[in-house]
Structure formats: C-alpha cells, structure tokens
Short mmCIF file of C-alpha atoms and ligand atoms in Angstrom, two decimals:
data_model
loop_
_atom_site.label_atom_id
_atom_site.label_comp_id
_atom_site.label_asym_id
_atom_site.label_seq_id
_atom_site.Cartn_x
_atom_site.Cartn_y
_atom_site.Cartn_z
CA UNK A 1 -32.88 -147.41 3.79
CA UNK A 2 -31.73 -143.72 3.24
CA UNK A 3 -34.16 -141.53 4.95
CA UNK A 4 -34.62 -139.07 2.72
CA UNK A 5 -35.18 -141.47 -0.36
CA UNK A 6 -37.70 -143.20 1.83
CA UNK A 7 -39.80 -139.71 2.88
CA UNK A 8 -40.18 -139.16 -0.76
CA UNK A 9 -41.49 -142.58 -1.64
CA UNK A 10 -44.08 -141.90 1.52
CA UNK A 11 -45.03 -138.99 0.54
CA UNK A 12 -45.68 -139.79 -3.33
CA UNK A 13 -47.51 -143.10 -1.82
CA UNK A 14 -49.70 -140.49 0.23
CA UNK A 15 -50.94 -139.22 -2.73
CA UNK A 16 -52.07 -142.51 -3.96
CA UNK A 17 -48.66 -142.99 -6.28
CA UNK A 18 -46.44 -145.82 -6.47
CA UNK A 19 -42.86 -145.13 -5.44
CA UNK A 20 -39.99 -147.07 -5.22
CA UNK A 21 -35.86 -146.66 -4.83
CA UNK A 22 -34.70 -148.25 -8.04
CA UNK A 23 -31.13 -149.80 -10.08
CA UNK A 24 -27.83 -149.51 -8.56
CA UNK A 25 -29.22 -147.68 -4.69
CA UNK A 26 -30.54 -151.27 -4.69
CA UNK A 27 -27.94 -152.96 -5.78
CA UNK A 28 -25.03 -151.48 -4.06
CA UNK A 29 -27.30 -151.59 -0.53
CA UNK A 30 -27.41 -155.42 -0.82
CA UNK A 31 -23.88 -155.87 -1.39
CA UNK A 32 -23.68 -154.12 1.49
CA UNK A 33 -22.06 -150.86 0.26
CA UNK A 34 -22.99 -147.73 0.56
CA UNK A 35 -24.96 -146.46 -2.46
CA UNK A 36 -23.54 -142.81 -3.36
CA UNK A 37 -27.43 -141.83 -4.69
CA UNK A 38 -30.41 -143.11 -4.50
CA UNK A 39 -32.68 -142.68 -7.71
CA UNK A 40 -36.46 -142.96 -7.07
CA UNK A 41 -38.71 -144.30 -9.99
CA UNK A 42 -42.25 -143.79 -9.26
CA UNK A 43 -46.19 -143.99 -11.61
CA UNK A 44 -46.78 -139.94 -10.76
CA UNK A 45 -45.95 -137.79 -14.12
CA UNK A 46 -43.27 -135.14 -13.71
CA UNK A 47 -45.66 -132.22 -13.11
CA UNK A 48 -47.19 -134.35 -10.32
CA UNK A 49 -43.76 -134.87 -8.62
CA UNK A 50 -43.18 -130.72 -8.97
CA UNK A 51 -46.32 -130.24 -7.52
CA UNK A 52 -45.74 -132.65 -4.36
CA UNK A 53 -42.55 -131.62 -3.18
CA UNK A 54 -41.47 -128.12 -2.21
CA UNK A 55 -37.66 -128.08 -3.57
CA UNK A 56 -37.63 -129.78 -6.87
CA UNK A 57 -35.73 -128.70 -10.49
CA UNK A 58 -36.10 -130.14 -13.76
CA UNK A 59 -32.89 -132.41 -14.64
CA UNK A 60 -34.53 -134.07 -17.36
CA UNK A 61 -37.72 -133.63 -18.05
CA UNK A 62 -38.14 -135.10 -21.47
CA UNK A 63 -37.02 -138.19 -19.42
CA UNK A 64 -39.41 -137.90 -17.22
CA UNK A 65 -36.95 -136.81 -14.31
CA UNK A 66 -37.39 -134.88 -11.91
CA UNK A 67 -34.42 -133.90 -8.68
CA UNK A 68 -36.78 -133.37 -4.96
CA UNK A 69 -34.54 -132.30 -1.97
CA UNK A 70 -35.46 -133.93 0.57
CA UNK A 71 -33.21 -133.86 4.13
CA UNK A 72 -30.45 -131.99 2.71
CA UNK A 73 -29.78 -134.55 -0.58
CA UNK A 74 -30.99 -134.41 -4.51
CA UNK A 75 -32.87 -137.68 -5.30
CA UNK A 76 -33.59 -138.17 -8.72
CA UNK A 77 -37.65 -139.01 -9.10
CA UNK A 78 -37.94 -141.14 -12.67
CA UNK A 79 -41.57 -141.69 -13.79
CA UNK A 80 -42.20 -145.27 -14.95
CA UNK A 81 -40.75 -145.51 -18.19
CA UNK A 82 -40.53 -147.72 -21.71
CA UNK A 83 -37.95 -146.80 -24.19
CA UNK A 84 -39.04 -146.08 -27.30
CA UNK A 85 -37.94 -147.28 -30.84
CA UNK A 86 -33.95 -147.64 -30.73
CA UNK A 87 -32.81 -146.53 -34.22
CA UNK A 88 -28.89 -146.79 -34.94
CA UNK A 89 -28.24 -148.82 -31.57
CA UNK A 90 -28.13 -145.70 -29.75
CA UNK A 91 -30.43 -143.86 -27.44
CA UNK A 92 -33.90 -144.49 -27.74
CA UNK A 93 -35.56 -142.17 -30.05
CA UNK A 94 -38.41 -141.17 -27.63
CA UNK A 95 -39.41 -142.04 -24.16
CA UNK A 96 -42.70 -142.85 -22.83
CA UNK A 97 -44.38 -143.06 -19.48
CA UNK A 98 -44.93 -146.46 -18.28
CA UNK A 99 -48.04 -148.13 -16.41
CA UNK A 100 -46.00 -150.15 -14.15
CA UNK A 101 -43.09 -150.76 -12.23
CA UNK A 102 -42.33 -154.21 -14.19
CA UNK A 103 -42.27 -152.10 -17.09
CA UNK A 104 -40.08 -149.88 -15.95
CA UNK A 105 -37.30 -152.63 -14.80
CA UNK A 106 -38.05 -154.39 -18.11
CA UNK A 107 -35.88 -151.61 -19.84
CA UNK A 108 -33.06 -151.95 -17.54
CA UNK A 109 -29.72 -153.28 -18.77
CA UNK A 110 -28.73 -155.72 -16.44
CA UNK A 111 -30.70 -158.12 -13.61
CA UNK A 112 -28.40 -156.85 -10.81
CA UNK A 113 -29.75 -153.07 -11.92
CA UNK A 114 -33.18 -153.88 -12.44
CA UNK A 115 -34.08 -154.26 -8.52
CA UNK A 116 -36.56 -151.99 -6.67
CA UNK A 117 -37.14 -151.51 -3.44
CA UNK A 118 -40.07 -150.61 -0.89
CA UNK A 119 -39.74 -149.79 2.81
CA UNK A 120 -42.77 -151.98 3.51
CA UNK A 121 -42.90 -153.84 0.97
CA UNK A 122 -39.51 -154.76 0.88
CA UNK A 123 -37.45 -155.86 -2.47
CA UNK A 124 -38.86 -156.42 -6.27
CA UNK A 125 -36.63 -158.45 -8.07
CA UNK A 126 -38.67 -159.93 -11.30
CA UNK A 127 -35.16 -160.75 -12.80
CA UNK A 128 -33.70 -162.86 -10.44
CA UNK A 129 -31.01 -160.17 -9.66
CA UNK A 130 -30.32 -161.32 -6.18
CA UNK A 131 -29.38 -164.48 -7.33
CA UNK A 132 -27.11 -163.13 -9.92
CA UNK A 133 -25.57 -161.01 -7.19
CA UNK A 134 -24.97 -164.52 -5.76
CA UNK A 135 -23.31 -165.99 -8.34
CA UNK A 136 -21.18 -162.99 -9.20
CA UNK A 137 -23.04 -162.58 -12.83
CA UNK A 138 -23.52 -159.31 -15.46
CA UNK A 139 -26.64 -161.07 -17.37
CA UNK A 140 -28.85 -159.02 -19.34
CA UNK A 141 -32.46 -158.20 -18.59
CA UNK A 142 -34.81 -160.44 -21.64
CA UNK A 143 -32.20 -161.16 -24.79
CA UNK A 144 -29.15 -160.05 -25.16
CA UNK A 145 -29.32 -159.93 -28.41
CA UNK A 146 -31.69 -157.77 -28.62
CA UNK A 147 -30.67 -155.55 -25.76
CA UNK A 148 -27.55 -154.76 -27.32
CA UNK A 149 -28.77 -154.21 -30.27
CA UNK A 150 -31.19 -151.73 -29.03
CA UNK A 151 -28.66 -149.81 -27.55
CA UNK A 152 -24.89 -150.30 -28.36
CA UNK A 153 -23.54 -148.95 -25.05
CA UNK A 154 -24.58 -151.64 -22.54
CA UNK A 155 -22.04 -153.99 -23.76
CA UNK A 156 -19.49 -151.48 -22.18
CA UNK A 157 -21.55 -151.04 -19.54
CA UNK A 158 -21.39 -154.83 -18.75
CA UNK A 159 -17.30 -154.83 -18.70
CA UNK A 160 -17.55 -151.37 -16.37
CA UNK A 161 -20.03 -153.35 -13.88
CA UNK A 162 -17.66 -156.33 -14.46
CA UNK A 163 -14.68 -154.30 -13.51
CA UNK A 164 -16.26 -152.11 -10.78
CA UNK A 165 -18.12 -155.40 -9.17
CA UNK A 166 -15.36 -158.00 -10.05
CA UNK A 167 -18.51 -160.10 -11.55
CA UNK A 168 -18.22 -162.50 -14.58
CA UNK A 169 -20.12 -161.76 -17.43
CA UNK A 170 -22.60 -164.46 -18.02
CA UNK A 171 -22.05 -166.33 -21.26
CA UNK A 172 -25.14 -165.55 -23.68
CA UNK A 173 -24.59 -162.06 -22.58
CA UNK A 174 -21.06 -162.59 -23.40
CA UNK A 175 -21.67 -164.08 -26.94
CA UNK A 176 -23.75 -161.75 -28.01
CA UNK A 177 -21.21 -158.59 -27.07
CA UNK A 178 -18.44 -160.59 -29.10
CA UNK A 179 -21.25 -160.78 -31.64
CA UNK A 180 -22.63 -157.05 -31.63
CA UNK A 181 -19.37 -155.92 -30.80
CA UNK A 182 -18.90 -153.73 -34.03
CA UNK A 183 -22.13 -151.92 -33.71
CA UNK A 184 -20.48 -150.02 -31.15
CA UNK A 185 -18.70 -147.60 -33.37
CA UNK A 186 -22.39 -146.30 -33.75
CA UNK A 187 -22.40 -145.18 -29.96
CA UNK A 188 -21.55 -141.36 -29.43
CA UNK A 189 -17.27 -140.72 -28.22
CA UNK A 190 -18.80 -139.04 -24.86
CA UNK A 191 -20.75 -142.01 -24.05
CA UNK A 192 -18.18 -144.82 -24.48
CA UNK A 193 -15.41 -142.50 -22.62
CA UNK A 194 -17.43 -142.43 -20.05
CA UNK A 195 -17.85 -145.94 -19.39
CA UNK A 196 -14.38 -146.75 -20.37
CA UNK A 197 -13.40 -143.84 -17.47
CA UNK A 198 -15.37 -145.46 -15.34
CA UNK A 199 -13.80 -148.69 -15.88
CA UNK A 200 -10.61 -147.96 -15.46
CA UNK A 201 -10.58 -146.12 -11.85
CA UNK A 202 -12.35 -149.16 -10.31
CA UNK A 203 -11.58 -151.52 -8.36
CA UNK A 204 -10.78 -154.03 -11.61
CA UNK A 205 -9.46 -152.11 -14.25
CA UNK A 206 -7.30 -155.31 -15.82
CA UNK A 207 -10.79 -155.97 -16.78
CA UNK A 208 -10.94 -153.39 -19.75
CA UNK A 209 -9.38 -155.96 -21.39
CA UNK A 210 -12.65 -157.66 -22.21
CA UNK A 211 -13.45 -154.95 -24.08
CA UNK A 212 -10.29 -155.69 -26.38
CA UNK A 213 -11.25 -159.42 -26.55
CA UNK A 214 -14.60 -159.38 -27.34
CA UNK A 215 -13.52 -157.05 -30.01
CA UNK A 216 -15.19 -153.77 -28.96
CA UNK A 217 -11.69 -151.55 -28.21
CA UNK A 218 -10.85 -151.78 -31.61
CA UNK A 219 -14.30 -150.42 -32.80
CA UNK A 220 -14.67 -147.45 -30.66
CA UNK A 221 -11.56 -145.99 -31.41
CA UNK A 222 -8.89 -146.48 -33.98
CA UNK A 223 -5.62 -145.50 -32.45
CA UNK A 224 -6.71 -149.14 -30.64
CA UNK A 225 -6.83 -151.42 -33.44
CA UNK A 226 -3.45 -152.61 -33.78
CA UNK A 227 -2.88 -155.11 -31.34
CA UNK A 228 -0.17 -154.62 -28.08
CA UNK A 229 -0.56 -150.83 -27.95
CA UNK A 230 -2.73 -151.11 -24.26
CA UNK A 231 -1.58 -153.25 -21.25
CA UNK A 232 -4.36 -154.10 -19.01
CA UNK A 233 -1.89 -155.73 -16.08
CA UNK A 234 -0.69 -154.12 -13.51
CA UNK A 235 -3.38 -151.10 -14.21
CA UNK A 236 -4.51 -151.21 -10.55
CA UNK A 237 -0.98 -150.89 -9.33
CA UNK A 238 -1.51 -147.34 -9.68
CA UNK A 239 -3.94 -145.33 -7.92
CA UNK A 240 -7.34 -144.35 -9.60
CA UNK A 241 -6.53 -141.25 -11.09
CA UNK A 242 -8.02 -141.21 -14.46
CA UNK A 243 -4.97 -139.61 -15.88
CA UNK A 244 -2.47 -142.17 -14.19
CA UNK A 245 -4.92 -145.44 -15.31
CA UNK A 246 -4.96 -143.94 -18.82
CA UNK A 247 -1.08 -143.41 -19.00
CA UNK A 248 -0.63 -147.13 -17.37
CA UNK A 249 -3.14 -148.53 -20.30
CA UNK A 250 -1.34 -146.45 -23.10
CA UNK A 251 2.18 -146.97 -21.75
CA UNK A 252 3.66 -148.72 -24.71
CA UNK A 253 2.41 -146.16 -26.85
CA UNK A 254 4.20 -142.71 -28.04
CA UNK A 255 3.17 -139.67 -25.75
CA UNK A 256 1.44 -138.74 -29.94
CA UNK A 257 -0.78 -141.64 -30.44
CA UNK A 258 -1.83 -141.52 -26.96
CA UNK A 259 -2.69 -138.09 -27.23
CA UNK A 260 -4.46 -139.00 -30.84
CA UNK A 261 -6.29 -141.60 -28.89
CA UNK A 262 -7.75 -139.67 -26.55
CA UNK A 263 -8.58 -136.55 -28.86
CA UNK A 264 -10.97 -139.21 -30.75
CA UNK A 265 -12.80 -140.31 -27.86
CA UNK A 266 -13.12 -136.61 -27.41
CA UNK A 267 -11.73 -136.15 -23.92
CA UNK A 268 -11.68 -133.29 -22.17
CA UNK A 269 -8.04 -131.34 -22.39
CA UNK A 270 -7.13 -131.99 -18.78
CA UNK A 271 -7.23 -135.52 -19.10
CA UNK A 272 -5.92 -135.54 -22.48
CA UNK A 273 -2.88 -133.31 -21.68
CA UNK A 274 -2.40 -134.86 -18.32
CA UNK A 275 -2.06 -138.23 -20.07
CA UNK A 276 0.14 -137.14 -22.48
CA UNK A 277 2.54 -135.25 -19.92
CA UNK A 278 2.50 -138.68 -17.81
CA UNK A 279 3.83 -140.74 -20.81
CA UNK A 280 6.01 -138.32 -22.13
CA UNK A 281 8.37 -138.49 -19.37
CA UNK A 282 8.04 -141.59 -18.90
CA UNK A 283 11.44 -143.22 -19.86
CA UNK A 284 13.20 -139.90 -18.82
CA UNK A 285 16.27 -140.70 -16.61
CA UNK A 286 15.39 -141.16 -13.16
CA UNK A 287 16.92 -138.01 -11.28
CA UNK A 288 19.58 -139.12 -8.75
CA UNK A 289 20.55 -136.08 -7.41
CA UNK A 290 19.31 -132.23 -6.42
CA UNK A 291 19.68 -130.31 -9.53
CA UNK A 292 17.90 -133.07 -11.95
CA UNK A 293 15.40 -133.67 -9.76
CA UNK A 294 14.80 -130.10 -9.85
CA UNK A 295 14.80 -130.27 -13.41
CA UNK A 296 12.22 -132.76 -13.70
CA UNK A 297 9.80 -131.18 -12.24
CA UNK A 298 10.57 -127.96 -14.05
CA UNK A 299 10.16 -130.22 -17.51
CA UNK A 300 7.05 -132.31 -15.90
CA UNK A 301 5.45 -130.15 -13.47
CA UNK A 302 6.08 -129.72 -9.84
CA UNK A 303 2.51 -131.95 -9.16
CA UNK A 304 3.05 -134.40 -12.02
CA UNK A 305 6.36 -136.32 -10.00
CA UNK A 306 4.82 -138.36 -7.51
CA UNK A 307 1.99 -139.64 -10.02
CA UNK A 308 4.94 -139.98 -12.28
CA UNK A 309 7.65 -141.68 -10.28
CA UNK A 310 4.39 -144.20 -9.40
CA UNK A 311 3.47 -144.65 -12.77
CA UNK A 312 7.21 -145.30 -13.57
CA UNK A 313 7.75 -147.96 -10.92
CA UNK A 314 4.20 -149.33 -11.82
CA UNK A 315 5.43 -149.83 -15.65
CA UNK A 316 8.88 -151.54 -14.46
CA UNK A 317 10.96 -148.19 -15.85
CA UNK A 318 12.74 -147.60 -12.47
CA UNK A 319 13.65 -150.65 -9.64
CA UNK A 320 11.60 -150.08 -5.90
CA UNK A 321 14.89 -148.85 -4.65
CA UNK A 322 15.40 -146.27 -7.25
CA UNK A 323 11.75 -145.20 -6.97
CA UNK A 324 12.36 -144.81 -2.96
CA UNK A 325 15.13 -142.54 -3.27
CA UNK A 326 13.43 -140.16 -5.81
CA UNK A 327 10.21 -140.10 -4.41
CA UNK A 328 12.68 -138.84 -0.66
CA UNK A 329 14.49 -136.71 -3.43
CA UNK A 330 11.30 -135.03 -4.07
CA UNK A 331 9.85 -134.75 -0.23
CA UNK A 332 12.82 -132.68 -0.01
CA UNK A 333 12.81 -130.41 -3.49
CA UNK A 334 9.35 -130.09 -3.43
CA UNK A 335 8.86 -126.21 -2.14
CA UNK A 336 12.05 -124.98 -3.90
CA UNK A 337 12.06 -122.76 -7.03
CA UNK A 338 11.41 -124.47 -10.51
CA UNK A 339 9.12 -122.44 -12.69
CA UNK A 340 9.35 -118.28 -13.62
CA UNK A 341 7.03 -117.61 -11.15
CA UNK A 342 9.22 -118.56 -8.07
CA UNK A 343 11.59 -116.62 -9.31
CA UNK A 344 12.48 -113.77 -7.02
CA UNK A 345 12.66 -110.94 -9.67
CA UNK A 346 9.88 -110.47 -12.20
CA UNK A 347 10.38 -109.24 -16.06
CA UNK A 348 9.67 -105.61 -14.37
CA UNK A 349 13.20 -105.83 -12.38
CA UNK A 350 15.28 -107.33 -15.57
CA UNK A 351 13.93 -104.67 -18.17
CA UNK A 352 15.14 -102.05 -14.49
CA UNK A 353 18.81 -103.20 -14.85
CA UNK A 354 18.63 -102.39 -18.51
CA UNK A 355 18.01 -105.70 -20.53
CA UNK A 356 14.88 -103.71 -22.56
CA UNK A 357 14.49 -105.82 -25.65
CA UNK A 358 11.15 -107.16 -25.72
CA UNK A 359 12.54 -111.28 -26.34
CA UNK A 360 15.46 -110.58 -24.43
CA UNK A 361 13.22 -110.41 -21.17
CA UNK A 362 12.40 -113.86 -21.73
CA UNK A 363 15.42 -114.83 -22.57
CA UNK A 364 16.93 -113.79 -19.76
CA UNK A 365 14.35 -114.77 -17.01
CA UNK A 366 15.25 -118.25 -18.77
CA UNK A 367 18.92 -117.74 -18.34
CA UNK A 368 18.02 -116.80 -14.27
CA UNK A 369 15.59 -119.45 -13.87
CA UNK A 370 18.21 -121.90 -15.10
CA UNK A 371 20.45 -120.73 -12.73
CA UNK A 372 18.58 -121.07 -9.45
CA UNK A 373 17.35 -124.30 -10.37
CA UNK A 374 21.47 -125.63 -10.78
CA UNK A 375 21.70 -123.38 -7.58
CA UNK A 376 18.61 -122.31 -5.50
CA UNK A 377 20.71 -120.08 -3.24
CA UNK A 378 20.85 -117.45 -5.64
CA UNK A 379 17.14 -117.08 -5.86
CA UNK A 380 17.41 -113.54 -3.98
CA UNK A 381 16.23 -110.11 -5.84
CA UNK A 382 20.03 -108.88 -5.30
CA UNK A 383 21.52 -111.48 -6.65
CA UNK A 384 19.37 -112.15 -9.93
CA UNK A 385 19.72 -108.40 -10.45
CA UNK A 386 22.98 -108.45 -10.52
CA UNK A 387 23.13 -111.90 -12.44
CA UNK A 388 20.72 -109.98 -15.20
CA UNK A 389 23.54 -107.39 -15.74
CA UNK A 390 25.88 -109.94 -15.95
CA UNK A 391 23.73 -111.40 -18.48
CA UNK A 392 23.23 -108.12 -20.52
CA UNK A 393 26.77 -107.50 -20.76
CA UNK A 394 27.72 -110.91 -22.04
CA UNK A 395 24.81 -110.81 -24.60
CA UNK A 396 25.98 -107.76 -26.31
CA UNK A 397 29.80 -108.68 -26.32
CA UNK A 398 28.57 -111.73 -28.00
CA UNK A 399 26.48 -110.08 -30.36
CA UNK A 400 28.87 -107.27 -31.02
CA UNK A 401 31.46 -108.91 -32.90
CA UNK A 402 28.47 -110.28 -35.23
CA UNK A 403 27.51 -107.39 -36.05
CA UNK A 404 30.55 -105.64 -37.10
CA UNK A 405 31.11 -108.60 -39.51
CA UNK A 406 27.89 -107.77 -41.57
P1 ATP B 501 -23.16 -146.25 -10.60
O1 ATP B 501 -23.23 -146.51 -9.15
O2 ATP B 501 -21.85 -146.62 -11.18
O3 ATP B 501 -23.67 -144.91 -11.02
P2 ATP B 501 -25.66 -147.18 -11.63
O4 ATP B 501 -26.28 -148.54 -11.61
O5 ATP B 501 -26.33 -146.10 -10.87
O6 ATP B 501 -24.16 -147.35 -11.20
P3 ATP B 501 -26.03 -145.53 -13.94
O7 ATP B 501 -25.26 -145.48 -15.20
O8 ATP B 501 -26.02 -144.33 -13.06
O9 ATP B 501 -25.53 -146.80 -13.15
O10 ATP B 501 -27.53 -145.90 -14.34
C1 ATP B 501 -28.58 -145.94 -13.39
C2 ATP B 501 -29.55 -147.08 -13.72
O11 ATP B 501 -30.22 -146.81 -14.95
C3 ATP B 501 -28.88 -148.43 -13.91
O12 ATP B 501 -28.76 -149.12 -12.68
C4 ATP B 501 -29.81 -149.13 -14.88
O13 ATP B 501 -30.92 -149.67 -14.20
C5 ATP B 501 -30.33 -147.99 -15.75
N1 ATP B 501 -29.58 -147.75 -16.99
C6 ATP B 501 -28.60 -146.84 -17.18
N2 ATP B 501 -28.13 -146.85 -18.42
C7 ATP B 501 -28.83 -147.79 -19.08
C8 ATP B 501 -28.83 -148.29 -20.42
N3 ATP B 501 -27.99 -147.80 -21.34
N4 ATP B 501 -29.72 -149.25 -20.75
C9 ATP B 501 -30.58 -149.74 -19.82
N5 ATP B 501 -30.62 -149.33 -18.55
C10 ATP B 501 -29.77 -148.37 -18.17
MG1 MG B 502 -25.77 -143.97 -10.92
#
C-alpha cells in the first residue's frame, strides 16, 4: 500500500483511532491499477486529525474532511460519516459523524467503492465488492431504489464506473435507473457534466449510451431529447480529449445546438467553444494543397487541425488516405504565418506608410495577412510595406470615383 496513506492510518491508530484507506484507492489497487489518490476515512473528528498531523488544510470541513501531507502527497482524511436526510434527490441535506466504519461504507454508492483497507488487518469488504469486481458488476450498496432516490446522481455515476471499468451494470440496479431515471433533472448541471465528462474520456465512452437508453440523457438536458442527435460508436476512435469526445458525440448536430447543449449543462467556455470550433469545420473541404491548408488553420486555429483532421476521419468525413496526406500537409505548414500576429509588420508600420484611418488599419492588415497566407514569401517588413502602399493607393482610386458621384 502507498506509504504515505499507510503512515497516516499508523499514526491516527497511535492515538487510539481507527483508520482505514477507503472507495476507489481500494478498488483500483485490486484491479491492479494504480490508484491516482488515496482517501483515508477514519473515527477521529476533524479537529483531532488537525491536531495529529503537522501539514493539514481544511478541504471540507462541514464534510468532515480534512487534506494531511504526508511524504510529499495530499491524502484526504474523511471522518466516519452517515448522510443525512436526502431532500429533492440531491445532496444530503446535512452530514453527520459516524460510529463506525460499516457505517461509513453503508453510504457508499456502489459495492466495488465501498471497500476499506488496513495494512494489518488487511481488506473490509461487508458488500461483497470483491466478488462484484469478479464478475465485472456496478451493483448498488442496500436498494437501489432507494439509493437513487436518495441521491439522483449515482445512476450516472454507475454508467461512468461502467464506462471507465468496462463493468455491466447489474440488473436491479439497472431497473431501478430506467425507473428513477427522470428524477435526474433534479441533480445540479455541474454535477451531471461532470460525470458525463468523465464518461466520455474513458476507456468506454460508447457506453454513455446507457445513459440515453435508460432514459436519463434526455432528462438532464434538452438539446438531447430528440432522438439520433448523439452517436455513441466510434467515440473511442478519437483520443480522450474532452473537447474531441464531445464533438464525436454531437457530430450529427449543428455547430448551434451543440453549443446550446453544452451552455445548459453549464460548461465551462473552453470546452464549450472548443466543441463548437471542432464541429463547425467539420464538413469543411479537406485542404489538398498549400494555400488551403493554410487557410484552414487560419479559419480553425493553427492547434485545432490535427484534433480536427482526427475527428474528421473518426466521423467518416474524409477516407484514411485523404486524412494521411493532410495531416503530412500540416507537418509541413505548421510554423508558417496564418494569423495577424505572424505577420511581419504590425498596425504601427501600416498607419507609417500612410494608411491612417482608424478601420482602414484593419482592413488592410487583413488585405496583407491574406496575402502571405496565398504566398508566405512575402511575409518580409519590406515587402508588406510596400504591399500597404499599394493597398492605400488602390483604396482611394476606388473610393474616389464614389465620391465625386454624391
Ligand atoms: P475516481 O478514481 O474516478 O475518482 P472514485 O471512486 O474515487 O473514482 P469519487 O467520485 O472520487 O470516485 O468518489 C470517492 C468515493 O466516495 C467513491 O468511491 C464512493 O465510495 C464515494 N461516493 C462518491 N460520490 C458518492 C455518491 N454520490 N453517493 C455515494 N457515495 C459516493
Ligand atoms: Mg476519486
């Protein structure tokens, strides 16, 4: 076991507390991967746990968590806990310290989390988790009815442990989701994004779609209703970005009610936006040469292409041999000029060879830009100097005649 998880649980058991490494440290340890925390639960009340250990800050206290470093890491040290009175199917509405590790499990959502572990005393498993890790099985702790309806969220949580463990879900655990599945809606957006975020970038994503079939998708977010707007194939074909999973899922759907999607479940702008970018250039044509590959990535964003050209090949828009050339295409166009800023005269330089007007800057830095991307040669100060005097002289002769008609 991790040493600094187990120096805690010695040292609390010094001081004459219980202490064990609890939920998915355990879990992930006996499949034989390597948990990426280890969370501590423990009968000593916060103030105790401050008091034992040197380095410790308050993460959240009213949960009766505490973080201890201990050899470098943050371990999360839980007291013993029983949920309150669940109102609404959401959080509980108060927490309160528990007498005893039993209890503590008792509250967990599934048998495969509710496992503790001692160095000496080895593993606590009052569910039958191990065996459930056996048979490949999401099965609630106690009724599943009344799990879920306690708290709304777990039935996500059992399609993101199906999906990140590749486990069935059992079948009275399954019943009652398709069941409870509306109460959902009563869950906060932040929560179910999560879990849905989570399920996608694992190493199952197809398996989101048991949140359509049991009915849940629909609830938690309208733009998902109508039925054929996701595609849950081929969603691990491309890599577990969050951005690239969610354009994959939304790819039938317009770059708008993507974007309208994701605004309801309240995601953050970067993976909103970098959705919407992904799926708006989606059916673009597939640049075959210099100049409109250059183009692309002015349109799409230099970093966007090779998530892009992926996503694209993923979806069936472009053939493996077409994807293969633009992806070399790229390799080779990646470092040259696309955006204003690699532009080798600034606004400063134009408005010094006389173009003053205010929107004419722009305009011409467009005009330059445009250039150098059709030709990349003439991305030298000299040259787009000259090119902006060009441009100034052709602007007024244009505008000239105009204005001798009024
Ligand atoms: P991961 O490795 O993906 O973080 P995890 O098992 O640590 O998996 P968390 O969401 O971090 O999952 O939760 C930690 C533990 O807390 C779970 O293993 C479970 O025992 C318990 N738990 C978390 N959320 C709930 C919930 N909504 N209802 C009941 N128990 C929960
Ligand atoms: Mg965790």
């Amino acid at each position: 076991m991790d040493l600094g998880a187990e120096r805690i649980i010695r040292r609390l058991n010094e001081a004459g507390y219980e202490a064990y490494a609890v939920g998915g440290c355990v879990r992930d340890a006996l499949m034989g991967s390597e948990p990426h925390d280890w969370d501590i639960t423990t009968s000593a009340v916060p103030e105790t746990v401050k008091r034992l250990f040197s380095h410790t800050f308050d993460t959240g206290i009213e949960h009766g968590t505490v973080t201890v470093l201990s050899s470098g890491a943050a371990y999360e040290v839980t007291t013993f806990r029983i949920d309150g009175v669940y109102t609404d199917h959401r959080r509980p509405d108060s927490v309160t310290f528990a007498g005893s590790l039993y209890e503590d499990v008792a509250r967990r959502d599934f048998t495969i989390n509710a496992m503790a572990y001692h160095p000496d005393k080895g593993l606590i498993d009052y569910f039958d988790g191990q065996g459930d890790l056996k048979r490949k099985l999401i099965r609630c702790v106690g009724d599943p009815m009344k799990r879920f309806d306690e708290d709304a969220l777990r039935m996500l949580r059992a399609v993101r442990f199906s999906a990140k463990l590749g486990f069935a879900i059992d079948s009275a655990t399954w019943k009652a989701i398709v069941r409870l599945s509306d109460t959902i809606a009563d869950v906060s957006k932040e929560r179910i994004l999560d879990e849905v975020t989570k399920t996608l970038v694992s190493d199952h994503p197809e398996r989101l779609l048991l949140a359509e079939t049991s009915g849940l998708a629909g609830e938690f977010c309208e733009e998902f209703k109508e039925k054929g707007v996701l595609e849950f194939e081929k969603l691990g074909l491309v890599r577990a970005s969050r951005e690239l999973r969610f354009a994959m899922l939304m790819r039938h759907m317009v770059p708008e009610r993507a974007g309208a999607a994701l605004r309801e479940l309240k995601a953050d702008n970067a993976l909103r936006k970098g959705t919407v970018r992904l799926l708006e250039h989606i059916h673009d044509p597939l640049p075959k040469d210099e100049v409109s590959m250059r183009r692309l990535m002015h349109d799409a964003g230099r970093d966007l292409i090779p998530d892009l050209l992926d996503l694209r090949l993923a979806a069936e828009v472009d053939t493996e041999a077409g994807s293969k050339e633009a992806h070399a295409l790229f390799a080779l166009q990646k470092d040259m000029p696309v955006t204003l800023a690699d532009l080798a005269v600034s606004g400063r330089d134009v408005i010094a060879q006389g173009v003053t007007l205010g929107k004419d800057v722009g305009e011409c830095l467009e005009y330059l830009l445009n250039e150098v991307i059709k030709d990349p040669e003439k991305n030298t100060s000299d040259q787009l100097k000259q090119e902006s005097k060009r441009w100034k002289t052709r602007k007024e002769t244009l505008i000239l005649p105009k204005t001798a008609e009024n």
